[in-house]
Coordinates of C-alpha atoms in Angstrom, one line a residue:
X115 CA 54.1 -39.4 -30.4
X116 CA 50.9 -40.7 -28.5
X117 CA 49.1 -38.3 -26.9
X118 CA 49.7 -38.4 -23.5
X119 CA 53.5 -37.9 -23.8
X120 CA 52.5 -34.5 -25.8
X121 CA 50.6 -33.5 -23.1
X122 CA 53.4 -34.3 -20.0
X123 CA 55.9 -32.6 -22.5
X124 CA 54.2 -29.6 -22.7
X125 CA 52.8 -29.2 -19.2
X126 CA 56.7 -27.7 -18.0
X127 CA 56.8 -25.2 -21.2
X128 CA 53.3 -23.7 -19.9
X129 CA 54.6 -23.1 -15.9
X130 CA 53.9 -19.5 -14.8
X131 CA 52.1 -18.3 -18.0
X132 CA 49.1 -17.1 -17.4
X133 CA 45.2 -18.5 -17.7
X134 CA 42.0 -18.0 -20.1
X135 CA 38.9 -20.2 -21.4
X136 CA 36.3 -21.0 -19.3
X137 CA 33.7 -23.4 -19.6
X138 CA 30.9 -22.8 -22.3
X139 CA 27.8 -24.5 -21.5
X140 CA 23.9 -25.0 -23.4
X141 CA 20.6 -26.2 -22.9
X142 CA 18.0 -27.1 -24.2
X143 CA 15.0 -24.6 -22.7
X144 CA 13.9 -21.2 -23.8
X145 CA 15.9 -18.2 -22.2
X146 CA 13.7 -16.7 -19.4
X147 CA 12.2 -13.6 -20.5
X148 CA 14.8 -11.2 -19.4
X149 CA 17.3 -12.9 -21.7
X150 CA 14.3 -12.2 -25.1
X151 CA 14.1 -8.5 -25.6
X152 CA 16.0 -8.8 -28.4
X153 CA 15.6 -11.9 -30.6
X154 CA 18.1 -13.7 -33.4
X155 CA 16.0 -12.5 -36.4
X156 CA 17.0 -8.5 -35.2
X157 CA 20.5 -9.2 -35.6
X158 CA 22.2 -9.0 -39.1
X159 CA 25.4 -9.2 -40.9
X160 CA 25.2 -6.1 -42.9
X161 CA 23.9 -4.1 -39.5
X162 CA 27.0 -1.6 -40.0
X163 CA 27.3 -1.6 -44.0
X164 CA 26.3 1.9 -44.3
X165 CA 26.7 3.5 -41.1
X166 CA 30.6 2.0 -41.1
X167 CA 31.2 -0.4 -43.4
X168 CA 35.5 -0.8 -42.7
X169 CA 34.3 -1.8 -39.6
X170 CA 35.5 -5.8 -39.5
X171 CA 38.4 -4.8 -41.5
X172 CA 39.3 -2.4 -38.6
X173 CA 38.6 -4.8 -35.7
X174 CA 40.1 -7.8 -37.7
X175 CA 44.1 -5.4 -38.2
X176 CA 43.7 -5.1 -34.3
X177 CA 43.3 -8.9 -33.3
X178 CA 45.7 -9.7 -36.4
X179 CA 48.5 -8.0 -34.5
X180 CA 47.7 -9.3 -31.0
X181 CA 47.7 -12.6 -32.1
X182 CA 51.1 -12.8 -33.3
X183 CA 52.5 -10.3 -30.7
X184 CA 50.4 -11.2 -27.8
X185 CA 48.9 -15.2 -28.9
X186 CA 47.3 -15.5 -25.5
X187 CA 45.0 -12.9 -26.2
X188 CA 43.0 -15.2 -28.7
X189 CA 41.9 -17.7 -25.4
X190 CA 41.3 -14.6 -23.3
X191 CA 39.0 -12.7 -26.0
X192 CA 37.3 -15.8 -26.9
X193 CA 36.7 -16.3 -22.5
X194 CA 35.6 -12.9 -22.3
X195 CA 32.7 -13.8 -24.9
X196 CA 31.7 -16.7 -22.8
X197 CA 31.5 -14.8 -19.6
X198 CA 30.0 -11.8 -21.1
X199 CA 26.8 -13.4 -22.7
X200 CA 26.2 -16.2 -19.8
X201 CA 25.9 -12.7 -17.5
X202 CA 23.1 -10.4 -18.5
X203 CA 23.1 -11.5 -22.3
X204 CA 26.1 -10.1 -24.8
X205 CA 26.0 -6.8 -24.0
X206 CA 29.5 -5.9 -22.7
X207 CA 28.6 -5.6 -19.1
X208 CA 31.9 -7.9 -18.7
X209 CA 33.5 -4.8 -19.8
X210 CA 32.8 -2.2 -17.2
X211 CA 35.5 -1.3 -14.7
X212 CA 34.0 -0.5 -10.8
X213 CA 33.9 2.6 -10.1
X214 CA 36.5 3.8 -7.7
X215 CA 35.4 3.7 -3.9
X216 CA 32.0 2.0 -5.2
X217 CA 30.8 -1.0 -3.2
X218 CA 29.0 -2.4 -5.5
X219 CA 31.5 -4.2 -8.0
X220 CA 31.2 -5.0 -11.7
X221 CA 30.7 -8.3 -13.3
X222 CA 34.6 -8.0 -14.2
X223 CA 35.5 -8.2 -10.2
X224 CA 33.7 -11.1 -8.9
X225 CA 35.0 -13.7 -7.9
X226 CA 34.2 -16.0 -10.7
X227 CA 35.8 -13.4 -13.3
X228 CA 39.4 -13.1 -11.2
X229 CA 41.5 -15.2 -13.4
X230 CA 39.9 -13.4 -16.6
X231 CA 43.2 -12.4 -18.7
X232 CA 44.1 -8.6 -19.0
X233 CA 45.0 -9.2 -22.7
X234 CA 41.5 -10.0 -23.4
X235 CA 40.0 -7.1 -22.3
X236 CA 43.3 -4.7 -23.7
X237 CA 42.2 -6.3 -27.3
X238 CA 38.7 -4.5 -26.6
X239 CA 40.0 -1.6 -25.8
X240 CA 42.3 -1.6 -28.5
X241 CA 40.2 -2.3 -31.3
X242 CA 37.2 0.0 -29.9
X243 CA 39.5 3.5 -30.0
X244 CA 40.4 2.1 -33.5
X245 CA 36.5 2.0 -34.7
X246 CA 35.6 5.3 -32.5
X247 CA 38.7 7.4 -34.8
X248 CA 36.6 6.0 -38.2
X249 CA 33.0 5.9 -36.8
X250 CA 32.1 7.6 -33.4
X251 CA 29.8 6.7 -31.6
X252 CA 28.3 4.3 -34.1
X253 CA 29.7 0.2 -33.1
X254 CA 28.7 -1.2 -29.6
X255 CA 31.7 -2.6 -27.5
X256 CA 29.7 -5.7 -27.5
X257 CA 29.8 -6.1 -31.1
X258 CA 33.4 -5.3 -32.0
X259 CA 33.3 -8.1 -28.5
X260 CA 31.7 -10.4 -30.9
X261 CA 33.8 -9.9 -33.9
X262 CA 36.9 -9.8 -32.0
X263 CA 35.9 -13.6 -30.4
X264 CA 35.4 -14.1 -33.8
X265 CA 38.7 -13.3 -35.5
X266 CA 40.9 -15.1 -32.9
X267 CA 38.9 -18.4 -33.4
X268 CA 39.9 -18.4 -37.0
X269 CA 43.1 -17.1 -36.7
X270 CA 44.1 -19.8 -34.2
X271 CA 42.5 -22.2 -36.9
X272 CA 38.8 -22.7 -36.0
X273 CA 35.8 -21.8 -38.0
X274 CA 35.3 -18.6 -40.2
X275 CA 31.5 -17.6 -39.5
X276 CA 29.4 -14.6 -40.1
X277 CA 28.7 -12.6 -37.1
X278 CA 25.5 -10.8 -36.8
X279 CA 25.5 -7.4 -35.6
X280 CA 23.4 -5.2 -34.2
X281 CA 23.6 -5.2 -30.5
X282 CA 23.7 -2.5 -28.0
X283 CA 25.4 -2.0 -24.3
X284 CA 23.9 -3.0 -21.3
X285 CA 22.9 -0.4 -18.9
X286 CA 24.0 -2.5 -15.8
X287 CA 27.1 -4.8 -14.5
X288 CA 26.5 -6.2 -11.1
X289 CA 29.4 -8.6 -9.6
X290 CA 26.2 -10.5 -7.7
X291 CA 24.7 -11.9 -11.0
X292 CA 28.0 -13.9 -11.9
X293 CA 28.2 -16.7 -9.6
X294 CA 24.9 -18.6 -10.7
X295 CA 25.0 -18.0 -14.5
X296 CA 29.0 -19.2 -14.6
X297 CA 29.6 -22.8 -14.9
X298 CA 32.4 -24.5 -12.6
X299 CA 35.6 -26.3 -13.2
X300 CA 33.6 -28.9 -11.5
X301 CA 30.1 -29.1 -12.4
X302 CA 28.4 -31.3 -13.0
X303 CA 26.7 -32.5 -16.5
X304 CA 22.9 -32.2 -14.5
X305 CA 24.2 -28.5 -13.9
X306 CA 26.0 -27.8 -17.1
X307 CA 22.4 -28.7 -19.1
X308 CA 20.6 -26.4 -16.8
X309 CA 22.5 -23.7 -17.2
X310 CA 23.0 -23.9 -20.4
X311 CA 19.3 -24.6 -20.9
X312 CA 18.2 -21.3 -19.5
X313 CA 20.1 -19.7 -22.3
X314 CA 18.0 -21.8 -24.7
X315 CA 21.2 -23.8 -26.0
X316 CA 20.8 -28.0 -26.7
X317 CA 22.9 -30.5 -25.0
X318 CA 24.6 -30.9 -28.2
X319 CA 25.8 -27.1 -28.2
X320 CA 26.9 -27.7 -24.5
X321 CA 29.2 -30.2 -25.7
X322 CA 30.7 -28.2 -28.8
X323 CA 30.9 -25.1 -27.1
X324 CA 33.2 -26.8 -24.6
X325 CA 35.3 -27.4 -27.2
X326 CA 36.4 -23.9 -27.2
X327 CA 38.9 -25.3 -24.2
X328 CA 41.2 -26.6 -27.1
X329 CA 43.1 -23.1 -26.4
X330 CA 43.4 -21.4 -23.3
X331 CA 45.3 -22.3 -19.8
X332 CA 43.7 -23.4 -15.8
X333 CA 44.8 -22.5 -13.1
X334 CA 46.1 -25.6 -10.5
X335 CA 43.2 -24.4 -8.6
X336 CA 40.4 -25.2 -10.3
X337 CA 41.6 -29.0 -10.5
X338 CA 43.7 -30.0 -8.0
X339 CA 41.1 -31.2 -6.0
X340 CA 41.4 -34.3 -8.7
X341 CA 45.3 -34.8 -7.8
X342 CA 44.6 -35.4 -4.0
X343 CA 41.3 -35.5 -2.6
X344 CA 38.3 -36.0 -5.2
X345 CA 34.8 -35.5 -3.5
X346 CA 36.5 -35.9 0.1
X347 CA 37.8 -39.0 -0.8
X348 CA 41.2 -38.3 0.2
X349 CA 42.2 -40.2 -3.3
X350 CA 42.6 -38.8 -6.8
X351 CA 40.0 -38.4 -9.7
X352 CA 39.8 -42.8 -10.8
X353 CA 39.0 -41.0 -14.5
X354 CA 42.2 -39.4 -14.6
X355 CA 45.3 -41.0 -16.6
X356 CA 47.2 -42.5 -13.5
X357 CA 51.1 -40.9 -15.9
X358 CA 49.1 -37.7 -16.0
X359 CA 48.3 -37.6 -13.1
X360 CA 51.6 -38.2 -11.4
X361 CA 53.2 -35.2 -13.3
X362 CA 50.3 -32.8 -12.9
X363 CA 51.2 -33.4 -9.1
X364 CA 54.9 -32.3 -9.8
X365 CA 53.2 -29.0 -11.3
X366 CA 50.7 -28.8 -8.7
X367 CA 50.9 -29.7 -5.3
X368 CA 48.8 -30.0 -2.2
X369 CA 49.6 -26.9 -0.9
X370 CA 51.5 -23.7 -1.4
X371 CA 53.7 -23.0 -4.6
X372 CA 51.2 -23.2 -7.6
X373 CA 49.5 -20.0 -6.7
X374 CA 50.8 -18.6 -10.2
X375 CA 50.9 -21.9 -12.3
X376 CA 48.7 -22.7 -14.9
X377 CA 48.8 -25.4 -17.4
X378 CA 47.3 -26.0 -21.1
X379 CA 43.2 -27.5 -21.5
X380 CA 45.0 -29.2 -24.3
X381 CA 47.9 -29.5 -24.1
X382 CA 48.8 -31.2 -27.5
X383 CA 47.8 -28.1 -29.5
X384 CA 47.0 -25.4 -26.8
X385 CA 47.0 -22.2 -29.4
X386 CA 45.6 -24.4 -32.3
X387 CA 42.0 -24.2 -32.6
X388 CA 41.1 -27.9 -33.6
X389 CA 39.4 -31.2 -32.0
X390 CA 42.6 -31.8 -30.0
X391 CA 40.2 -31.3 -26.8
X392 CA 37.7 -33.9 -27.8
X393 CA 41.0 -36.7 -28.0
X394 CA 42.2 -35.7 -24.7
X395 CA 39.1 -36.7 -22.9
X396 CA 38.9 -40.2 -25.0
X397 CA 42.7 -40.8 -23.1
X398 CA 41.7 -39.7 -19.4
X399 CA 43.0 -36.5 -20.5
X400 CA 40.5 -33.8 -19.6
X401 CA 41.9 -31.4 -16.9
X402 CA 38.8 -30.0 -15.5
X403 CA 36.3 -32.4 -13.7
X404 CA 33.6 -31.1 -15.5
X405 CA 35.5 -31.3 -19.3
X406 CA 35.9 -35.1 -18.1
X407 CA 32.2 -35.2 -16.3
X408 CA 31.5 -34.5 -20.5
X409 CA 33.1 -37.5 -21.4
X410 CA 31.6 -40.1 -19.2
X411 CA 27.9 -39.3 -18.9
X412 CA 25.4 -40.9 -21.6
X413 CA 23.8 -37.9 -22.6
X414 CA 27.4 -36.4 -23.7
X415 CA 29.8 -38.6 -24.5
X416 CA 28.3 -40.0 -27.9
X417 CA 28.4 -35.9 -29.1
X418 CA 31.9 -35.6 -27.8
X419 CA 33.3 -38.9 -29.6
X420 CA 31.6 -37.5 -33.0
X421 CA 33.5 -34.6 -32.6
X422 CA 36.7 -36.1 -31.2
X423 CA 36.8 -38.2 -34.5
X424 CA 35.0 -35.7 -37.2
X425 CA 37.5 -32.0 -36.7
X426 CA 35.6 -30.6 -39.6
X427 CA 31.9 -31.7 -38.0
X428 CA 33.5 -29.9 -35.1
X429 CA 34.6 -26.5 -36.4
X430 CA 31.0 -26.2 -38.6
X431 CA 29.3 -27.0 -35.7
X432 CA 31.0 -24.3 -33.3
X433 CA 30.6 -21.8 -35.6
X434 CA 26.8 -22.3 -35.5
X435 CA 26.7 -22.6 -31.4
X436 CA 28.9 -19.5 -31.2
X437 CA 26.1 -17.7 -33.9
X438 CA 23.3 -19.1 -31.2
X439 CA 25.4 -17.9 -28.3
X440 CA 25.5 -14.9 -29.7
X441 CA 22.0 -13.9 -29.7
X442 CA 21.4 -14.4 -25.7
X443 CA 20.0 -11.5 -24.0
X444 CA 21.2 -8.6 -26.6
X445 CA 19.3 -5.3 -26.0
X446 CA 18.4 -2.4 -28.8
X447 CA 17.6 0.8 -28.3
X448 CA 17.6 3.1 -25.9
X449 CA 15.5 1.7 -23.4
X450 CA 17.4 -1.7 -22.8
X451 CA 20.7 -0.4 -23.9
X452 CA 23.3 2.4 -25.6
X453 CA 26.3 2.8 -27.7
X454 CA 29.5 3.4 -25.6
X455 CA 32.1 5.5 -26.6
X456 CA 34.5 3.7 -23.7
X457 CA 33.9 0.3 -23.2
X458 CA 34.8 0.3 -19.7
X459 CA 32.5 2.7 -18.2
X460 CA 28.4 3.6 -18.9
X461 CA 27.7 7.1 -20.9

């Protein structure tokens, strides 16, 4: 069946479920100097082996079960990631709940973090009471974050990859550092390599770490600017499949009645991990502006056709980004960080 008649036949079957993956980004500068205290070489994969060495098996029988039980969870862990080290580094700052009656709000309450999915941050939980009952006070939440991202990446068929451990919480989660370190359903590729240059990622990792939108669900919101009125032009997105475009306006209209609709990133395999995402763009497909922005600017596009037409170069090459991600802005030791016993609130 071509490609775009998967993707119209699946938009009706993903009405009123509910939203996840966010928009990855790299660069190609160092990380500013708040983002080094901790570098790659002080992270490693045996970090736990003696302190509690069942730990992946532990975090790995709690994402097992929420992917079949609760599949959505495996976008919304894998989002969580994304927003978590973009903010402050991986730390688990995402993690912290506001205080009640505080004014000054988490990173999980701004605005940019609204549509992140309950079930991602329920996995967390889940799997971090399991690791506290076998080894207290001993596994960051921003580790067993890390694994977790892991887990559901290969369980919805992506790559298997070591993660290095070693990482401790962050001691702060402020709603106000969100907005500029979050990329946009509409950026552009100028600000996408920016961004993602301050965390010291390449261009190339930009592009594979947006593949990571081959699962997960938008919301009409963040592109139906495209449908009817694309950079005030009171006309639709020209790069978007005229077919595609008619029914996405069935799902979505102008105004009023999409509030709660959300609709697959791709849409041909939305809870398989593979280069389905890369294909879409190559058929006008992409339903972000900035997932399509990928596809047409030089810099981009030849890295997004290599990995539209090579799935294998694709999933060995996300494995490494996601290792590189990884590594942004981790803290150790007591000074920069500690070891929560609850993820969602400091010690």
């Amino acid at each position: 069946m071509h490609v775009l008649s998967l993707f119209l036949s699946a938009i009706f079957f993903f009405l009123f479920l509910t939203s996840t993956i966010s928009k990855p980004t790299t660069s190609q500068s160092r990380p500013p100097p708040a983002l080094r205290r901790l570098h790659h070489r002080d992270l490693s994969v045996d970090y736990y082996s003696k302190k509690c060495p069942q730990l992946e098996n532990l975090v790995g029988s709690i994402t097992s079960q929420r992917f079949k039980e609760v599949p959505i969870s495996a976008p919304a862990t894998i989002r969580l990631f994304f927003h978590d080290c973009f903010v402050e580094g991986c730390d688990g700052s995402i993690l912290i709940e506001t205080k009640k009656g505080s004014k000054k709000l988490a990173e999980r309450d701004a605005y940019e973090n609204k549509e992140l999915r309950e079930e991602g941050f329920e996995s967390i939980i889940k799997a971090k009471a399991l690791v506290e009952s076998h080894c207290p006070s001993l596994v960051s939440c921003s580790d067993i974050l890390a694994i977790a991202a892991r887990d559901f990446i290969h369980l919805a068929g992506g790559p298997y990859y070591q993660v290095k451990k070693g990482r401790w919480d962050g001691k702060r989660s402020t709603a106000t550092n969100v907005s500029p370190n979050i990329p946009r359903s509409n950026s552009t590729v100028d600000q996408l390599i920016k961004l993602f240059a301050s965390k010291g990622l390449t261009v190339e990792e930009l592009v594979v770490l947006s593949g990571s939108h081959t699962i997960g669900f938008a919301h009409c919101k963040n592109f139906v600017g495209r449908l009817y009125n694309f950079k005030g032009t009171k006309l639709p997105d020209p790069t978007l499949d005229p077919r595609l475009l008619k029914e996405l306006r069935m799902s979505c209209p102008f105004s009023g009645g999409s509030s709660g609709v959300i609709l697959p990133l791709d849409a041909t395999t939305p809870f398989v991990f593979d280069n389905g995402y890369f294909t879409g763009l190559g058929s006008k497909m992409g339903l972000l502006e900035s997932d399509q922005a990928i596809f047409l600017d030089p810099r981009t596009k030849p890295i997004a056709l290599e990995m539209a037409k090579d799935k294998q170069r694709f999933l060995k090459a996300f494995g490494e980004a996601m290792d590189k991600m990884g590594s942004i802005g981790v803290k150790k030791g007591k000074k920069h960080g500690e070891i929560r016993t609850d993820c969602r609130v400091f010690l």
